[in-house]
PDB file of C-alpha atoms and ligand atoms in Angstrom:
ATOM      1  CA  UNK Q   1      -0.001   0.058   0.038  1.00 97.00           C
ATOM      2  CA  UNK Q   2       0.926   3.642  -0.314  1.00 98.00           C
ATOM      3  CA  UNK Q   3      -0.107   6.811   1.622  1.00 98.00           C
ATOM      4  CA  UNK Q   4      -0.170  10.616   1.834  1.00 98.00           C
ATOM      5  CA  UNK Q   5      -0.581  13.016   4.663  1.00 97.00           C
ATOM      6  CA  UNK Q   6      -2.074  16.344   3.786  1.00 96.00           C
ATOM      7  CA  UNK Q   7      -2.571  19.572   5.776  1.00 96.00           C
ATOM      8  CA  UNK Q   8      -5.834  21.450   5.774  1.00 96.00           C
ATOM      9  CA  UNK Q   9      -5.792  25.053   6.856  1.00 94.00           C
ATOM     10  CA  UNK Q  10      -8.251  27.961   6.700  1.00 92.00           C
ATOM     11  CA  UNK Q  11     -10.752  25.705   4.781  1.00 91.00           C
ATOM     12  CA  UNK Q  12      -8.093  24.728   2.054  1.00 95.00           C
ATOM     13  CA  UNK Q  13      -5.882  21.792   1.296  1.00 97.00           C
ATOM     14  CA  UNK Q  14      -2.312  22.917   1.316  1.00 96.00           C
ATOM     15  CA  UNK Q  15      -0.579  21.765  -1.925  1.00 97.00           C
ATOM     16  CA  UNK Q  16      -3.524  19.300  -2.262  1.00 97.00           C
ATOM     17  CA  UNK Q  17      -2.828  18.745  -5.994  1.00 98.00           C
ATOM     18  CA  UNK Q  18       0.864  17.938  -5.441  1.00 98.00           C
ATOM     19  CA  UNK Q  19       0.009  15.348  -2.801  1.00 98.00           C
ATOM     20  CA  UNK Q  20      -2.435  13.588  -5.104  1.00 98.00           C
ATOM     21  CA  UNK Q  21       0.047  13.657  -8.008  1.00 98.00           C
ATOM     22  CA  UNK Q  22       2.535  11.963  -5.764  1.00 98.00           C
ATOM     23  CA  UNK Q  23      -0.147   9.474  -4.468  1.00 98.00           C
ATOM     24  CA  UNK Q  24      -0.910   8.547  -8.138  1.00 98.00           C
ATOM     25  CA  UNK Q  25       2.807   8.199  -8.893  1.00 98.00           C
ATOM     26  CA  UNK Q  26       3.287   5.923  -5.844  1.00 98.00           C
ATOM     27  CA  UNK Q  27       0.345   3.801  -7.036  1.00 98.00           C
ATOM     28  CA  UNK Q  28       1.801   3.670 -10.645  1.00 98.00           C
ATOM     29  CA  UNK Q  29       5.179   2.631  -9.269  1.00 98.00           C
ATOM     30  CA  UNK Q  30       3.657  -0.121  -7.130  1.00 97.00           C
ATOM     31  CA  UNK Q  31       1.626  -1.241  -9.964  1.00 96.00           C
ATOM     32  CA  UNK Q  32      -1.634  -0.854  -8.087  1.00 97.00           C
ATOM     33  CA  UNK Q  33      -4.402  -0.325 -10.612  1.00 95.00           C
ATOM     34  CA  UNK Q  34      -7.276   1.908  -9.819  1.00 95.00           C
ATOM     35  CA  UNK Q  35     -10.026   3.961 -11.456  1.00 94.00           C
ATOM     36  CA  UNK Q  36     -10.620   6.775  -8.901  1.00 95.00           C
ATOM     37  CA  UNK Q  37     -10.029  10.382  -9.921  1.00 96.00           C
ATOM     38  CA  UNK Q  38      -8.320  13.122  -7.997  1.00 97.00           C
ATOM     39  CA  UNK Q  39     -11.628  14.843  -7.583  1.00 97.00           C
ATOM     40  CA  UNK Q  40     -13.073  11.828  -5.514  1.00 97.00           C
ATOM     41  CA  UNK Q  41     -10.025  12.005  -3.231  1.00 98.00           C
ATOM     42  CA  UNK Q  42     -10.284  15.770  -2.839  1.00 98.00           C
ATOM     43  CA  UNK Q  43     -14.062  15.534  -1.979  1.00 98.00           C
ATOM     44  CA  UNK Q  44     -13.348  12.650   0.518  1.00 98.00           C
ATOM     45  CA  UNK Q  45     -10.782  14.805   2.355  1.00 98.00           C
ATOM     46  CA  UNK Q  46     -13.006  17.903   2.596  1.00 98.00           C
ATOM     47  CA  UNK Q  47     -15.887  15.723   3.658  1.00 98.00           C
ATOM     48  CA  UNK Q  48     -13.915  14.214   6.406  1.00 98.00           C
ATOM     49  CA  UNK Q  49     -12.890  17.609   7.870  1.00 98.00           C
ATOM     50  CA  UNK Q  50     -16.434  18.840   7.563  1.00 97.00           C
ATOM     51  CA  UNK Q  51     -18.104  15.775   9.177  1.00 98.00           C
ATOM     52  CA  UNK Q  52     -15.607  16.111  12.068  1.00 97.00           C
ATOM     53  CA  UNK Q  53     -16.124  19.875  12.304  1.00 97.00           C
ATOM     54  CA  UNK Q  54     -12.383  20.563  11.887  1.00 97.00           C
ATOM     55  CA  UNK Q  55     -11.364  23.927  10.424  1.00 94.00           C
ATOM     56  CA  UNK Q  56      -7.811  22.600  10.217  1.00 95.00           C
ATOM     57  CA  UNK Q  57      -5.906  19.357  10.537  1.00 97.00           C
ATOM     58  CA  UNK Q  58      -4.141  16.526   8.807  1.00 97.00           C
ATOM     59  CA  UNK Q  59      -5.606  13.902   6.546  1.00 98.00           C
ATOM     60  CA  UNK Q  60      -4.019  10.540   6.290  1.00 98.00           C
ATOM     61  CA  UNK Q  61      -4.957   8.599   3.050  1.00 98.00           C
ATOM     62  CA  UNK Q  62      -3.879   5.063   2.614  1.00 98.00           C
ATOM     63  CA  UNK Q  63      -4.566   2.980  -0.593  1.00 98.00           C
ATOM     64  CA  UNK Q  64      -3.849  -0.692  -0.374  1.00 97.00           C
ATOM     65  CA  UNK Q  65      -3.841  -3.155  -3.322  1.00 96.00           C
ATOM     66  CA  UNK Q  66      -7.023  -4.897  -2.185  1.00 95.00           C
ATOM     67  CA  UNK Q  67      -8.129  -8.017  -0.393  1.00 92.00           C
ATOM     68  CA  UNK Q  68      -7.523 -11.585  -1.767  1.00 91.00           C
ATOM     69  CA  UNK Q  69      -5.984 -14.986  -0.886  1.00 91.00           C
ATOM     70  CA  UNK Q  70      -2.307 -15.025  -0.205  1.00 91.00           C
ATOM     71  CA  UNK Q  71      -0.169 -15.463  -3.346  1.00 91.00           C
ATOM     72  CA  UNK Q  72       3.329 -14.377  -3.964  1.00 94.00           C
ATOM     73  CA  UNK Q  73       2.785 -12.232  -7.115  1.00 93.00           C
ATOM     74  CA  UNK Q  74       0.377  -9.357  -7.623  1.00 91.00           C
ATOM     75  CA  UNK Q  75      -3.254 -10.682  -7.812  1.00 88.00           C
ATOM     76  CA  UNK Q  76      -5.197  -9.396 -10.799  1.00 86.00           C
ATOM     77  CA  UNK Q  77      -8.540  -7.698 -10.960  1.00 89.00           C
ATOM     78  CA  UNK Q  78      -8.408  -6.433  -7.368  1.00 94.00           C
ATOM     79  CA  UNK Q  79     -10.315  -3.351  -6.046  1.00 95.00           C
ATOM     80  CA  UNK Q  80      -8.001  -1.239  -4.011  1.00 97.00           C
ATOM     81  CA  UNK Q  81      -8.981  -0.320  -0.491  1.00 97.00           C
ATOM     82  CA  UNK Q  82      -8.979   3.386   0.429  1.00 98.00           C
ATOM     83  CA  UNK Q  83      -8.769   4.190   4.183  1.00 97.00           C
ATOM     84  CA  UNK Q  84      -8.610   7.897   5.344  1.00 98.00           C
ATOM     85  CA  UNK Q  85      -8.683   9.554   8.706  1.00 98.00           C
ATOM     86  CA  UNK Q  86      -8.352  13.087   9.942  1.00 98.00           C
ATOM     87  CA  UNK Q  87      -6.613  14.320  13.091  1.00 98.00           C
ATOM     88  CA  UNK Q  88      -5.472  17.473  14.683  1.00 96.00           C
ATOM     89  CA  UNK Q  89      -2.110  18.739  13.352  1.00 93.00           C
ATOM     90  CA  UNK Q  90       0.729  19.091  15.875  1.00 92.00           C
ATOM     91  CA  UNK Q  91       2.167  22.598  15.778  1.00 92.00           C
ATOM     92  CA  UNK Q  92       5.475  23.500  17.204  1.00 95.00           C
ATOM     93  CA  UNK Q  93       5.463  26.103  19.900  1.00 97.00           C
ATOM     94  CA  UNK Q  94       7.733  29.233  19.472  1.00 97.00           C
ATOM     95  CA  UNK Q  95      10.071  27.726  21.996  1.00 98.00           C
ATOM     96  CA  UNK Q  96      10.209  24.276  20.361  1.00 98.00           C
ATOM     97  CA  UNK Q  97      10.973  26.030  17.160  1.00 98.00           C
ATOM     98  CA  UNK Q  98      13.697  28.253  18.667  1.00 98.00           C
ATOM     99  CA  UNK Q  99      15.346  25.343  20.540  1.00 98.00           C
ATOM    100  CA  UNK Q 100      15.107  22.869  17.557  1.00 98.00           C
ATOM    101  CA  UNK Q 101      15.529  19.109  17.703  1.00 98.00           C
ATOM    102  CA  UNK Q 102      18.442  16.829  18.583  1.00 98.00           C
ATOM    103  CA  UNK Q 103      19.174  14.261  15.979  1.00 98.00           C
ATOM    104  CA  UNK Q 104      21.042  11.000  15.862  1.00 98.00           C
ATOM    105  CA  UNK Q 105      22.649   9.941  12.407  1.00 99.00           C
ATOM    106  CA  UNK Q 106      21.991   6.363  11.461  1.00 99.00           C
ATOM    107  CA  UNK Q 107      22.769   4.145   8.551  1.00 98.00           C
ATOM    108  CA  UNK Q 108      19.990   4.191   6.001  1.00 98.00           C
ATOM    109  CA  UNK Q 109      18.645   0.675   6.304  1.00 98.00           C
ATOM    110  CA  UNK Q 110      15.550   1.224   4.138  1.00 98.00           C
ATOM    111  CA  UNK Q 111      15.035  -0.309   0.781  1.00 98.00           C
ATOM    112  CA  UNK Q 112      16.236   1.519  -2.328  1.00 98.00           C
ATOM    113  CA  UNK Q 113      12.725   2.802  -3.520  1.00 98.00           C
ATOM    114  CA  UNK Q 114      12.346   5.552  -0.950  1.00 98.00           C
ATOM    115  CA  UNK Q 115      10.870   7.649  -3.574  1.00 98.00           C
ATOM    116  CA  UNK Q 116       7.690   5.538  -3.202  1.00 98.00           C
ATOM    117  CA  UNK Q 117       5.492   6.633  -0.261  1.00 98.00           C
ATOM    118  CA  UNK Q 118       4.931   3.044   0.739  1.00 98.00           C
ATOM    119  CA  UNK Q 119       3.293   1.912   4.073  1.00 98.00           C
ATOM    120  CA  UNK Q 120       6.298  -0.472   4.507  1.00 97.00           C
ATOM    121  CA  UNK Q 121       7.645   1.831   7.226  1.00 98.00           C
ATOM    122  CA  UNK Q 122       9.364  -0.631   9.561  1.00 98.00           C
ATOM    123  CA  UNK Q 123      12.960   0.539   8.963  1.00 98.00           C
ATOM    124  CA  UNK Q 124      11.998   4.276   9.479  1.00 98.00           C
ATOM    125  CA  UNK Q 125       9.970   3.530  12.665  1.00 98.00           C
ATOM    126  CA  UNK Q 126      12.648   1.238  14.019  1.00 98.00           C
ATOM    127  CA  UNK Q 127      15.265   3.855  13.628  1.00 98.00           C
ATOM    128  CA  UNK Q 128      12.969   6.706  14.795  1.00 98.00           C
ATOM    129  CA  UNK Q 129      12.246   4.695  17.976  1.00 98.00           C
ATOM    130  CA  UNK Q 130      16.003   3.864  18.383  1.00 98.00           C
ATOM    131  CA  UNK Q 131      16.673   7.602  18.345  1.00 98.00           C
ATOM    132  CA  UNK Q 132      14.056   8.349  20.966  1.00 98.00           C
ATOM    133  CA  UNK Q 133      15.227   5.439  23.121  1.00 98.00           C
ATOM    134  CA  UNK Q 134      18.767   6.956  22.892  1.00 98.00           C
ATOM    135  CA  UNK Q 135      17.682  10.376  24.067  1.00 98.00           C
ATOM    136  CA  UNK Q 136      17.231  12.127  20.686  1.00 98.00           C
ATOM    137  CA  UNK Q 137      14.174  13.539  18.979  1.00 98.00           C
ATOM    138  CA  UNK Q 138      14.617  11.999  15.620  1.00 98.00           C
ATOM    139  CA  UNK Q 139      17.158  10.397  13.195  1.00 98.00           C
ATOM    140  CA  UNK Q 140      18.773  11.441   9.906  1.00 99.00           C
ATOM    141  CA  UNK Q 141      19.715   8.638   7.554  1.00 99.00           C
ATOM    142  CA  UNK Q 142      23.113   8.296   5.880  1.00 99.00           C
ATOM    143  CA  UNK Q 143      23.730   5.927   2.960  1.00 98.00           C
ATOM    144  CA  UNK Q 144      27.276   5.327   1.699  1.00 98.00           C
ATOM    145  CA  UNK Q 145      28.478   8.487   3.350  1.00 98.00           C
ATOM    146  CA  UNK Q 146      25.644  10.657   1.870  1.00 98.00           C
ATOM    147  CA  UNK Q 147      23.023  12.174   4.072  1.00 99.00           C
ATOM    148  CA  UNK Q 148      19.758  11.121   2.524  1.00 99.00           C
ATOM    149  CA  UNK Q 149      16.826  12.458   4.689  1.00 98.00           C
ATOM    150  CA  UNK Q 150      15.126  12.299   8.116  1.00 98.00           C
ATOM    151  CA  UNK Q 151      13.145   9.253   9.286  1.00 98.00           C
ATOM    152  CA  UNK Q 152       9.939  11.068   8.232  1.00 98.00           C
ATOM    153  CA  UNK Q 153      11.185  14.371   6.706  1.00 98.00           C
ATOM    154  CA  UNK Q 154      13.528  15.831   4.182  1.00 98.00           C
ATOM    155  CA  UNK Q 155      16.816  17.307   5.266  1.00 99.00           C
ATOM    156  CA  UNK Q 156      18.336  20.710   4.424  1.00 99.00           C
ATOM    157  CA  UNK Q 157      21.488  22.491   5.368  1.00 98.00           C
ATOM    158  CA  UNK Q 158      22.394  26.147   4.993  1.00 98.00           C
ATOM    159  CA  UNK Q 159      26.217  26.837   4.671  1.00 97.00           C
ATOM    160  CA  UNK Q 160      28.191  29.948   5.938  1.00 96.00           C
ATOM    161  CA  UNK Q 161      27.283  31.802   2.794  1.00 96.00           C
ATOM    162  CA  UNK Q 162      23.508  31.240   3.501  1.00 94.00           C
ATOM    163  CA  UNK Q 163      23.184  28.826   0.450  1.00 98.00           C
ATOM    164  CA  UNK Q 164      20.590  26.239   1.011  1.00 98.00           C
ATOM    165  CA  UNK Q 165      21.492  22.607   0.142  1.00 98.00           C
ATOM    166  CA  UNK Q 166      19.271  19.531   0.010  1.00 99.00           C
ATOM    167  CA  UNK Q 167      19.663  16.164  -1.807  1.00 98.00           C
ATOM    168  CA  UNK Q 168      18.567  16.120  -5.372  1.00 98.00           C
ATOM    169  CA  UNK Q 169      15.529  13.822  -5.852  1.00 98.00           C
ATOM    170  CA  UNK Q 170      16.341  10.123  -6.713  1.00 98.00           C
ATOM    171  CA  UNK Q 171      15.288   6.717  -5.674  1.00 98.00           C
ATOM    172  CA  UNK Q 172      16.910   7.180  -2.217  1.00 98.00           C
ATOM    173  CA  UNK Q 173      14.640   9.975  -0.922  1.00 98.00           C
ATOM    174  CA  UNK Q 174      10.983  10.835  -0.866  1.00 98.00           C
ATOM    175  CA  UNK Q 175      10.714  14.080  -2.919  1.00 98.00           C
ATOM    176  CA  UNK Q 176       8.780  16.051  -0.213  1.00 98.00           C
ATOM    177  CA  UNK Q 177       5.975  18.443  -1.079  1.00 98.00           C
ATOM    178  CA  UNK Q 178       7.152  20.824   1.715  1.00 98.00           C
ATOM    179  CA  UNK Q 179      10.844  20.410   0.305  1.00 98.00           C
ATOM    180  CA  UNK Q 180       9.685  21.661  -3.013  1.00 98.00           C
ATOM    181  CA  UNK Q 181       7.712  24.466  -1.530  1.00 97.00           C
ATOM    182  CA  UNK Q 182      10.671  25.539   0.623  1.00 98.00           C
ATOM    183  CA  UNK Q 183      12.974  25.646  -2.443  1.00 98.00           C
ATOM    184  CA  UNK Q 184      10.474  27.853  -4.241  1.00 98.00           C
ATOM    185  CA  UNK Q 185      10.167  30.225  -1.303  1.00 97.00           C
ATOM    186  CA  UNK Q 186      13.926  30.318  -0.869  1.00 98.00           C
ATOM    187  CA  UNK Q 187      14.540  31.173  -4.571  1.00 98.00           C
ATOM    188  CA  UNK Q 188      11.719  33.743  -4.480  1.00 97.00           C
ATOM    189  CA  UNK Q 189      13.538  35.374  -1.534  1.00 96.00           C
ATOM    190  CA  UNK Q 190      16.883  35.530  -3.365  1.00 97.00           C
ATOM    191  CA  UNK Q 191      18.422  32.526  -1.375  1.00 97.00           C
ATOM    192  CA  UNK Q 192      20.649  30.434  -3.529  1.00 98.00           C
ATOM    193  CA  UNK Q 193      19.622  26.656  -3.607  1.00 98.00           C
ATOM    194  CA  UNK Q 194      21.808  23.724  -4.438  1.00 98.00           C
ATOM    195  CA  UNK Q 195      20.185  20.365  -4.941  1.00 98.00           C
ATOM    196  CA  UNK Q 196      23.201  17.972  -4.422  1.00 98.00           C
ATOM    197  CA  UNK Q 197      24.598  15.346  -2.094  1.00 98.00           C
ATOM    198  CA  UNK Q 198      26.348  16.345   1.183  1.00 98.00           C
ATOM    199  CA  UNK Q 199      28.049  14.214   3.763  1.00 98.00           C
ATOM    200  CA  UNK Q 200      27.860  14.191   7.670  1.00 98.00           C
ATOM    201  CA  UNK Q 201      31.004  16.369   7.925  1.00 98.00           C
ATOM    202  CA  UNK Q 202      29.471  19.108   5.753  1.00 98.00           C
ATOM    203  CA  UNK Q 203      26.204  18.882   7.790  1.00 98.00           C
ATOM    204  CA  UNK Q 204      28.018  19.230  11.076  1.00 98.00           C
ATOM    205  CA  UNK Q 205      29.970  22.201   9.809  1.00 98.00           C
ATOM    206  CA  UNK Q 206      26.752  23.896   8.351  1.00 98.00           C
ATOM    207  CA  UNK Q 207      25.383  27.053   9.794  1.00 98.00           C
ATOM    208  CA  UNK Q 208      21.931  25.545   9.994  1.00 98.00           C
ATOM    209  CA  UNK Q 209      20.272  22.215   9.529  1.00 98.00           C
ATOM    210  CA  UNK Q 210      16.479  21.585   9.334  1.00 98.00           C
ATOM    211  CA  UNK Q 211      13.896  19.026   8.580  1.00 98.00           C
ATOM    212  CA  UNK Q 212      10.806  19.584   6.395  1.00 98.00           C
ATOM    213  CA  UNK Q 213       7.376  17.706   6.264  1.00 97.00           C
ATOM    214  CA  UNK Q 214       3.796  18.491   5.515  1.00 95.00           C
ATOM    215  CA  UNK Q 215       2.649  17.878   9.033  1.00 90.00           C
ATOM    216  CA  UNK Q 216       5.271  19.745  11.072  1.00 93.00           C
ATOM    217  CA  UNK Q 217       6.451  22.087   8.102  1.00 95.00           C
ATOM    218  CA  UNK Q 218       9.982  23.052   9.258  1.00 98.00           C
ATOM    219  CA  UNK Q 219      11.886  21.764  12.322  1.00 98.00           C
ATOM    220  CA  UNK Q 220      15.342  23.407  13.006  1.00 98.00           C
ATOM    221  CA  UNK Q 221      17.971  20.743  13.995  1.00 98.00           C
ATOM    222  CA  UNK Q 222      20.221  22.246  16.654  1.00 98.00           C
ATOM    223  CA  UNK Q 223      22.239  19.200  17.873  1.00 98.00           C
ATOM    224  CA  UNK Q 224      23.543  16.154  15.778  1.00 98.00           C
ATOM    225  CA  UNK Q 225      25.099  13.259  17.605  1.00 98.00           C
ATOM    226  CA  UNK Q 226      25.600  15.484  20.559  1.00 97.00           C
ATOM    227  CA  UNK Q 227      27.335  18.388  18.662  1.00 98.00           C
ATOM    228  CA  UNK Q 228      25.739  21.762  18.461  1.00 98.00           C
ATOM    229  CA  UNK Q 229      24.818  23.132  14.983  1.00 98.00           C
ATOM    230  CA  UNK Q 230      25.635  26.817  14.346  1.00 95.00           C
ATOM    231  CA  UNK Q 231      24.444  28.976  17.290  1.00 95.00           C
ATOM    232  CA  UNK Q 232      22.567  25.861  18.789  1.00 97.00           C
ATOM    233  CA  UNK Q 233      19.284  27.780  18.069  1.00 98.00           C
ATOM    234  CA  UNK Q 234      16.928  28.191  15.081  1.00 98.00           C
ATOM    235  CA  UNK Q 235      18.802  30.060  12.283  1.00 97.00           C
ATOM    236  CA  UNK Q 236      17.811  32.926  10.046  1.00 96.00           C
ATOM    237  CA  UNK Q 237      17.243  30.878   6.996  1.00 97.00           C
ATOM    238  CA  UNK Q 238      14.889  28.474   8.926  1.00 98.00           C
ATOM    239  CA  UNK Q 239      13.023  31.571  10.380  1.00 97.00           C
ATOM    240  CA  UNK Q 240      12.670  33.193   6.946  1.00 96.00           C
ATOM    241  CA  UNK Q 241      11.342  29.970   5.330  1.00 97.00           C
ATOM    242  CA  UNK Q 242       9.022  29.078   8.144  1.00 95.00           C
ATOM    243  CA  UNK Q 243       7.590  32.675   8.451  1.00 85.00           C
TER     244      UNK Q 243
HETATM  245  N1  PMP C 301      10.804  11.948   3.561  1.00 77.00           N
HETATM  246  C1  PMP C 301      10.168  11.024   4.242  1.00 77.00           C
HETATM  247  C2  PMP C 301      10.723   9.597   4.385  1.00 77.00           C
HETATM  248  C3  PMP C 301       8.782  11.208   4.788  1.00 77.00           C
HETATM  249  O1  PMP C 301       8.204  10.341   5.474  1.00 77.00           O
HETATM  250  C4  PMP C 301       8.288  12.521   4.597  1.00 77.00           C
HETATM  251  C5  PMP C 301       6.897  12.764   5.102  1.00 77.00           C
HETATM  252  N2  PMP C 301       5.952  12.531   4.252  1.00 77.00           N
HETATM  253  C6  PMP C 301       9.013  13.488   3.869  1.00 77.00           C
HETATM  254  C7  PMP C 301      10.218  13.221   3.337  1.00 77.00           C
HETATM  255  C8  PMP C 301       8.436  14.888   3.615  1.00 77.00           C
HETATM  256  O2  PMP C 301       7.477  14.842   2.657  1.00 77.00           O
HETATM  257  P1  PMP C 301       6.311  15.901   2.619  1.00 77.00           P
HETATM  258  O3  PMP C 301       6.937  17.285   2.717  1.00 77.00           O
HETATM  259  O4  PMP C 301       5.663  15.691   1.328  1.00 77.00           O
HETATM  260  O5  PMP C 301       5.370  15.660   3.872  1.00 77.00           O
END
């Protein structure tokens, strides 16, 4: 199965179209056939918020291949199952934003199709839990020396010149909707953006590090493996993009 998490604010889905484009891409890559349109999924989300009297929140949409007997290949002629729930969105307080999160780096033990937003999240959850059990807030994955992304978020660094750097999209990261939006906002504000690989040493030497995701938008990272990043507080680039 595949999933999406969308954010609903002031009566509108934020980047709703981009989320559904990515959901349909995930379905295509997983070879899950379906005949539902984007409109049906938009209406489903809006109805859920309305029925639950929620002016804002998150919508979790999950599409699984469908129900059948256990066979090793993809069963044919299945009807996919759609399951969706809405919940309140967690918002960072000003203090949480300012203090940022502490991160543990961890070998990227996920499969090599991280571009698909699949519900097979054991490796991500396992490492996220390991980070929490070790006294960190979250983890950032590293594969063959390259920083890929957070356990459930994209990773950005800002160097001493204020240039924003994030991994170029490929099969090793989920190309985040918030990631793309932040790149657009940065460029519109005259901030130089480079989409390229960086390693842990470059990340530790960066002026700022932050994570982006639809539900939490932007989380400054102020400690990595016990070392302070920049001033140890949320930086100017993070503030500019989040504001
Ligand atoms: N990478 C991973 C592995 C994620 O789980 C998420 C959260 N969906 C993201 C990146 C951020 O994606 P988005 O901004 O679309 O929420």
